[in-house]
Amino acid sequence: MTMLKSMAKVAGAAFVLFGMNGLINYALMKPLEGGSDAFNRLRHHLDDAVFILLFVFVAVVFWAMFAVLPRERGYLYLGTISFLTSLQLFWDWDGKVLLFGPFPEIPYGSLVVKSGITFLSFLFVAYLLKTVNNRITSVLLWAGGLLWAMIFAALLLSVDDSTLIVLNRLFLVHVFLNMTLCIWQFLSLLRRKERQAELRWITAGFFLFALVLLPDPLKDMLEDIQGRSLGYRMVYWEQCLEDTFPWALLSLLTVFGVVFFRRFVQTINDNRAVTKELQSKNDALEQEVDTRQRLDQLLSVLLRTYRVADLEQSVIREGRRYFQPYTFVLVKVDEANGSVRFEGADGLSSHEEDIREALRLRGNRLSSGEAIITSTMVLGSAGGAGEIRLFLAVYAVDGGSIIVEERDKFALLLMSKYVSIFYEYFHLLESRLKEMEYRQADNTPWLSKLFMQIAEKERKRLASDLHDEVLQELLHIRRILDRTPAGQWLHEDNEHIRLGLDNAEFMIRETCRELMPSFLSDHGVLHAISRLVEKTRLRVDFQLDFHALPLNASLNDEQVTAIYRVVQELINNAVKHSEASRVTLEIGQQERALHIGYSDDGKGMETDIVFSSANRLGLRGISERIRIMGGEVLVQSEPGQGVKVRCSVPV
């Protein structure tokens, strides 16, 4: 039904063009009574003159559009076809005179121009339909180009009229074959892609061109068959059918001009949309970089703290600075009695009720880094210790409703994750130091000093990793942002920024996993150690063998963490100090004891200075972790003979 309506519109447009052509021809070709012969000749060619100037103007316009959009080769085709049409109309002008004298009359001269126009027209249609590589289309296009070359060569060689008559017949046959092929291709494409508006426009334009042009080649064919000129009488309906070629081509150029103008407008709109999207992404990227810089600053501050109280004050200070103009506080919820306490500012009673209600709805099942959003505040879960649950809260100063942007919500959640790691770590460290000091009869200070050194060593390692990896990636992204003006992003810049952010994200995740491996409690210590061994094998140049024996005992969280840290430190010592070609690691349960075995074929060391040297801080930490669990450590080594470590822990 849609195709029938389109064909009806095309037929109506063709009828209007025929009527306009007949009206103009009948009015201009009929001599005026009392007018001179020169004036009547001028009127006779007035429509041709107007068409010639019009097609020259259209050619200039299309060529200008091609200069603006060189990727749209259709403008080049249309401009060239329009210019050749003006030349064809001028060639067929009887008695034409130029400034330098009469234009030479060349028999069949216009045939060269006609064949060039048809060749370019069908090549243009094939370009639009993307059928240039079609076998039949390619053959007809090559035939059209060869036919034009033959006609041009025949005129240059001044062959006899019989040869030109044959070439003219071949030209007409070529035109009808091409038009038949184009109509078949249009119908085929419309059946498969009926809803494509642009294709319907192109099809309508080609059918309109064919209908309006049809009388001219049919008359030429009849004249060729009968061997005489038929002509048209001075009757209105016959004048409608005379010289329809410029009207047909003008209609085709108009339709295709509209199609390409719509493409031009669409291209402009797409460019604006892309520019707007790039600007939006640039703004979002700048905000994200700013957020990550602030979080990096927070991480640096946390790395310089040593106690839970200092950690809380640092978090409150940095949170206030980041979340202005909102109020930022630490919220401590006692799960035993349900009390809520605010650190850093005075909270409203309504806020306390909101927090209790939100926790009740969540059933107290909230992991570190998750969020609770209410109408008046945003809470980020930051872990806790014992019965105390810690949250980072942001709310309006007046206690009213609050809307937090997505980047600020992301910053709050990531900050909560950081705080939970350090908060639990410091609580555990303080509790273990107090326990160890209580258990030490002689109250010697070396144990506290040792673990402070271990903590300081871990902070330095973490700071070094973040500085050498994450911070360098962010600085690289910042340099790309500084050197690239807004709106001039290249695809390579986007890829560099994306890759840099991916690397930074990966390093932060890996650092968080090393600080608190969440998979210990999920999959067990043997699985966690297996993953650690696999990751180590990817970055070391020695052979690392791992043998895991059955582990039937039920280990508590402290034992699991301690065993994992012992193995992690053994592997770190092998990487940094052993210079070994092969390292063997064994872990498993024998009767009521868990055994950890380590051996390498590296440079070895002197066992009498293993636990006294400051450079052996890792082995001292291993010894203390095992001793706290009631176990024993045996180290065997000689210079050049490798190292063997045996750890035994009752379970």
mmCIF file of N, CA and C in Angstrom, residues 606-651:
data_model
loop_
_atom_site.group_PDB
_atom_site.id
_atom_site.type_symbol
_atom_site.label_atom_id
_atom_site.label_comp_id
_atom_site.label_asym_id
_atom_site.label_seq_id
_atom_site.Cartn_x
_atom_site.Cartn_y
_atom_site.Cartn_z
ATOM 1 N N GLU A 606 73.308 -16.831 56.852
ATOM 2 C CA GLU A 606 73.839 -17.322 58.123
ATOM 3 C C GLU A 606 72.726 -17.354 59.150
ATOM 4 N N THR A 607 72.425 -18.509 59.702
ATOM 5 C CA THR A 607 71.268 -18.644 60.592
ATOM 6 C C THR A 607 71.455 -17.938 61.918
ATOM 7 N N ASP A 608 72.694 -17.657 62.301
ATOM 8 C CA ASP A 608 72.880 -17.009 63.607
ATOM 9 C C ASP A 608 72.503 -15.538 63.585
ATOM 10 N N ILE A 609 72.311 -14.962 62.368
ATOM 11 C CA ILE A 609 71.904 -13.547 62.325
ATOM 12 C C ILE A 609 70.521 -13.395 61.706
ATOM 13 N N VAL A 610 69.810 -14.527 61.551
ATOM 14 C CA VAL A 610 68.505 -14.477 60.886
ATOM 15 C C VAL A 610 67.538 -13.574 61.626
ATOM 16 N N PHE A 611 67.474 -13.712 62.939
ATOM 17 C CA PHE A 611 66.465 -12.976 63.695
ATOM 18 C C PHE A 611 67.017 -11.746 64.404
ATOM 19 N N SER A 612 68.288 -11.463 64.203
ATOM 20 C CA SER A 612 68.853 -10.286 64.861
ATOM 21 C C SER A 612 69.058 -9.134 63.906
ATOM 22 N N SER A 613 69.188 -9.431 62.604
ATOM 23 C CA SER A 613 69.461 -8.376 61.633
ATOM 24 C C SER A 613 68.181 -7.623 61.296
ATOM 25 N N ALA A 614 68.348 -6.320 61.101
ATOM 26 C CA ALA A 614 67.192 -5.492 60.705
ATOM 27 C C ALA A 614 66.698 -5.865 59.324
ATOM 28 N N ASN A 615 67.600 -6.441 58.479
ATOM 29 C CA ASN A 615 67.197 -6.829 57.128
ATOM 30 C C ASN A 615 66.355 -8.100 57.126
ATOM 31 N N ARG A 616 66.272 -8.803 58.283
ATOM 32 C CA ARG A 616 65.498 -10.037 58.370
ATOM 33 C C ARG A 616 64.173 -9.797 59.078
ATOM 34 N N LEU A 617 63.609 -8.624 58.858
ATOM 35 C CA LEU A 617 62.367 -8.264 59.537
ATOM 36 C C LEU A 617 61.228 -9.202 59.158
ATOM 37 N N GLY A 618 61.219 -9.678 57.890
ATOM 38 C CA GLY A 618 60.158 -10.585 57.460
ATOM 39 C C GLY A 618 60.180 -11.892 58.217
ATOM 40 N N LEU A 619 61.389 -12.490 58.428
ATOM 41 C CA LEU A 619 61.492 -13.749 59.163
ATOM 42 C C LEU A 619 61.164 -13.562 60.640
ATOM 43 N N ARG A 620 61.492 -12.405 61.157
ATOM 44 C CA ARG A 620 61.119 -12.132 62.553
ATOM 45 C C ARG A 620 59.603 -12.059 62.696
ATOM 46 N N GLY A 621 58.956 -11.423 61.708
ATOM 47 C CA GLY A 621 57.491 -11.362 61.746
ATOM 48 C C GLY A 621 56.864 -12.736 61.632
ATOM 49 N N ILE A 622 57.433 -13.599 60.767
ATOM 50 C CA ILE A 622 56.930 -14.972 60.629
ATOM 51 C C ILE A 622 57.047 -15.705 61.962
ATOM 52 N N SER A 623 58.219 -15.572 62.598
ATOM 53 C CA SER A 623 58.454 -16.261 63.869
ATOM 54 C C SER A 623 57.457 -15.811 64.928
ATOM 55 N N GLU A 624 57.188 -14.504 64.986
ATOM 56 C CA GLU A 624 56.269 -14.010 66.012
ATOM 57 C C GLU A 624 54.835 -14.445 65.734
ATOM 58 N N ARG A 625 54.414 -14.444 64.452
ATOM 59 C CA ARG A 625 53.054 -14.899 64.129
ATOM 60 C C ARG A 625 52.867 -16.366 64.534
ATOM 61 N N ILE A 626 53.854 -17.200 64.219
ATOM 62 C CA ILE A 626 53.750 -18.621 64.563
ATOM 63 C C ILE A 626 53.777 -18.809 66.080
ATOM 64 N N ARG A 627 54.653 -18.053 66.761
ATOM 65 C CA ARG A 627 54.762 -18.201 68.216
ATOM 66 C C ARG A 627 53.483 -17.778 68.910
ATOM 67 N N ILE A 628 52.809 -16.712 68.401
ATOM 68 C CA ILE A 628 51.554 -16.265 69.008
ATOM 69 C C ILE A 628 50.498 -17.362 68.932
ATOM 70 N N MET A 629 50.512 -18.143 67.853
ATOM 71 C CA MET A 629 49.537 -19.233 67.714
ATOM 72 C C MET A 629 49.977 -20.492 68.458
ATOM 73 N N GLY A 630 51.084 -20.387 69.203
ATOM 74 C CA GLY A 630 51.564 -21.531 69.971
ATOM 75 C C GLY A 630 52.383 -22.502 69.166
ATOM 76 N N GLY A 631 52.920 -22.079 68.020
ATOM 77 C CA GLY A 631 53.674 -22.971 67.157
ATOM 78 C C GLY A 631 55.167 -22.750 67.254
ATOM 79 N N GLU A 632 55.898 -23.434 66.360
ATOM 80 C CA GLU A 632 57.351 -23.368 66.347
ATOM 81 C C GLU A 632 57.832 -23.138 64.921
ATOM 82 N N VAL A 633 59.031 -22.501 64.806
ATOM 83 C CA VAL A 633 59.649 -22.229 63.515
ATOM 84 C C VAL A 633 61.083 -22.736 63.555
ATOM 85 N N LEU A 634 61.497 -23.442 62.495
ATOM 86 C CA LEU A 634 62.864 -23.931 62.367
ATOM 87 C C LEU A 634 63.412 -23.460 61.027
ATOM 88 N N VAL A 635 64.568 -22.760 61.093
ATOM 89 C CA VAL A 635 65.210 -22.242 59.881
ATOM 90 C C VAL A 635 66.560 -22.923 59.733
ATOM 91 N N GLN A 636 66.810 -23.535 58.551
ATOM 92 C CA GLN A 636 68.087 -24.172 58.250
ATOM 93 C C GLN A 636 68.654 -23.543 56.980
ATOM 94 N N SER A 637 69.909 -23.055 57.114
ATOM 95 C CA SER A 637 70.508 -22.425 55.940
ATOM 96 C C SER A 637 71.994 -22.240 56.146
ATOM 97 N N GLU A 638 72.696 -22.219 55.036
ATOM 98 C CA GLU A 638 74.113 -21.874 54.994
ATOM 99 C C GLU A 638 74.351 -21.056 53.736
ATOM 100 N N PRO A 639 75.355 -20.189 53.755
ATOM 101 C CA PRO A 639 75.635 -19.400 52.549
ATOM 102 C C PRO A 639 75.882 -20.291 51.341
ATOM 103 N N GLY A 640 75.136 -20.057 50.287
ATOM 104 C CA GLY A 640 75.273 -20.824 49.052
ATOM 105 C C GLY A 640 74.526 -22.134 49.038
ATOM 106 N N GLN A 641 73.843 -22.496 50.141
ATOM 107 C CA GLN A 641 73.173 -23.786 50.241
ATOM 108 C C GLN A 641 71.648 -23.671 50.296
ATOM 109 N N GLY A 642 71.099 -22.501 50.001
ATOM 110 C CA GLY A 642 69.654 -22.339 50.024
ATOM 111 C C GLY A 642 69.104 -22.169 51.422
ATOM 112 N N VAL A 643 67.770 -22.159 51.546
ATOM 113 C CA VAL A 643 67.092 -21.935 52.823
ATOM 114 C C VAL A 643 65.974 -22.963 52.955
ATOM 115 N N LYS A 644 65.811 -23.481 54.191
ATOM 116 C CA LYS A 644 64.684 -24.339 54.520
ATOM 117 C C LYS A 644 64.013 -23.789 55.769
ATOM 118 N N VAL A 645 62.693 -23.631 55.701
ATOM 119 C CA VAL A 645 61.920 -23.128 56.836
ATOM 120 C C VAL A 645 60.810 -24.130 57.113
ATOM 121 N N ARG A 646 60.666 -24.518 58.386
ATOM 122 C CA ARG A 646 59.617 -25.437 58.795
ATOM 123 C C ARG A 646 58.816 -24.783 59.913
ATOM 124 N N CYS A 647 57.507 -24.650 59.696
ATOM 125 C CA CYS A 647 56.607 -24.054 60.680
ATOM 126 C C CYS A 647 55.576 -25.098 61.095
ATOM 127 N N SER A 648 55.305 -25.173 62.386
ATOM 128 C CA SER A 648 54.327 -26.122 62.912
ATOM 129 C C SER A 648 53.389 -25.373 63.850
ATOM 130 N N VAL A 649 52.071 -25.495 63.598
ATOM 131 C CA VAL A 649 51.067 -24.776 64.386
ATOM 132 C C VAL A 649 50.033 -25.783 64.870
ATOM 133 N N PRO A 650 49.778 -25.869 66.195
ATOM 134 C CA PRO A 650 48.726 -26.785 66.685
ATOM 135 C C PRO A 650 47.339 -26.296 66.256
ATOM 136 N N VAL A 651 46.511 -27.212 65.774
ATOM 137 C CA VAL A 651 45.164 -26.854 65.330
ATOM 138 C C VAL A 651 44.161 -27.813 65.935
#
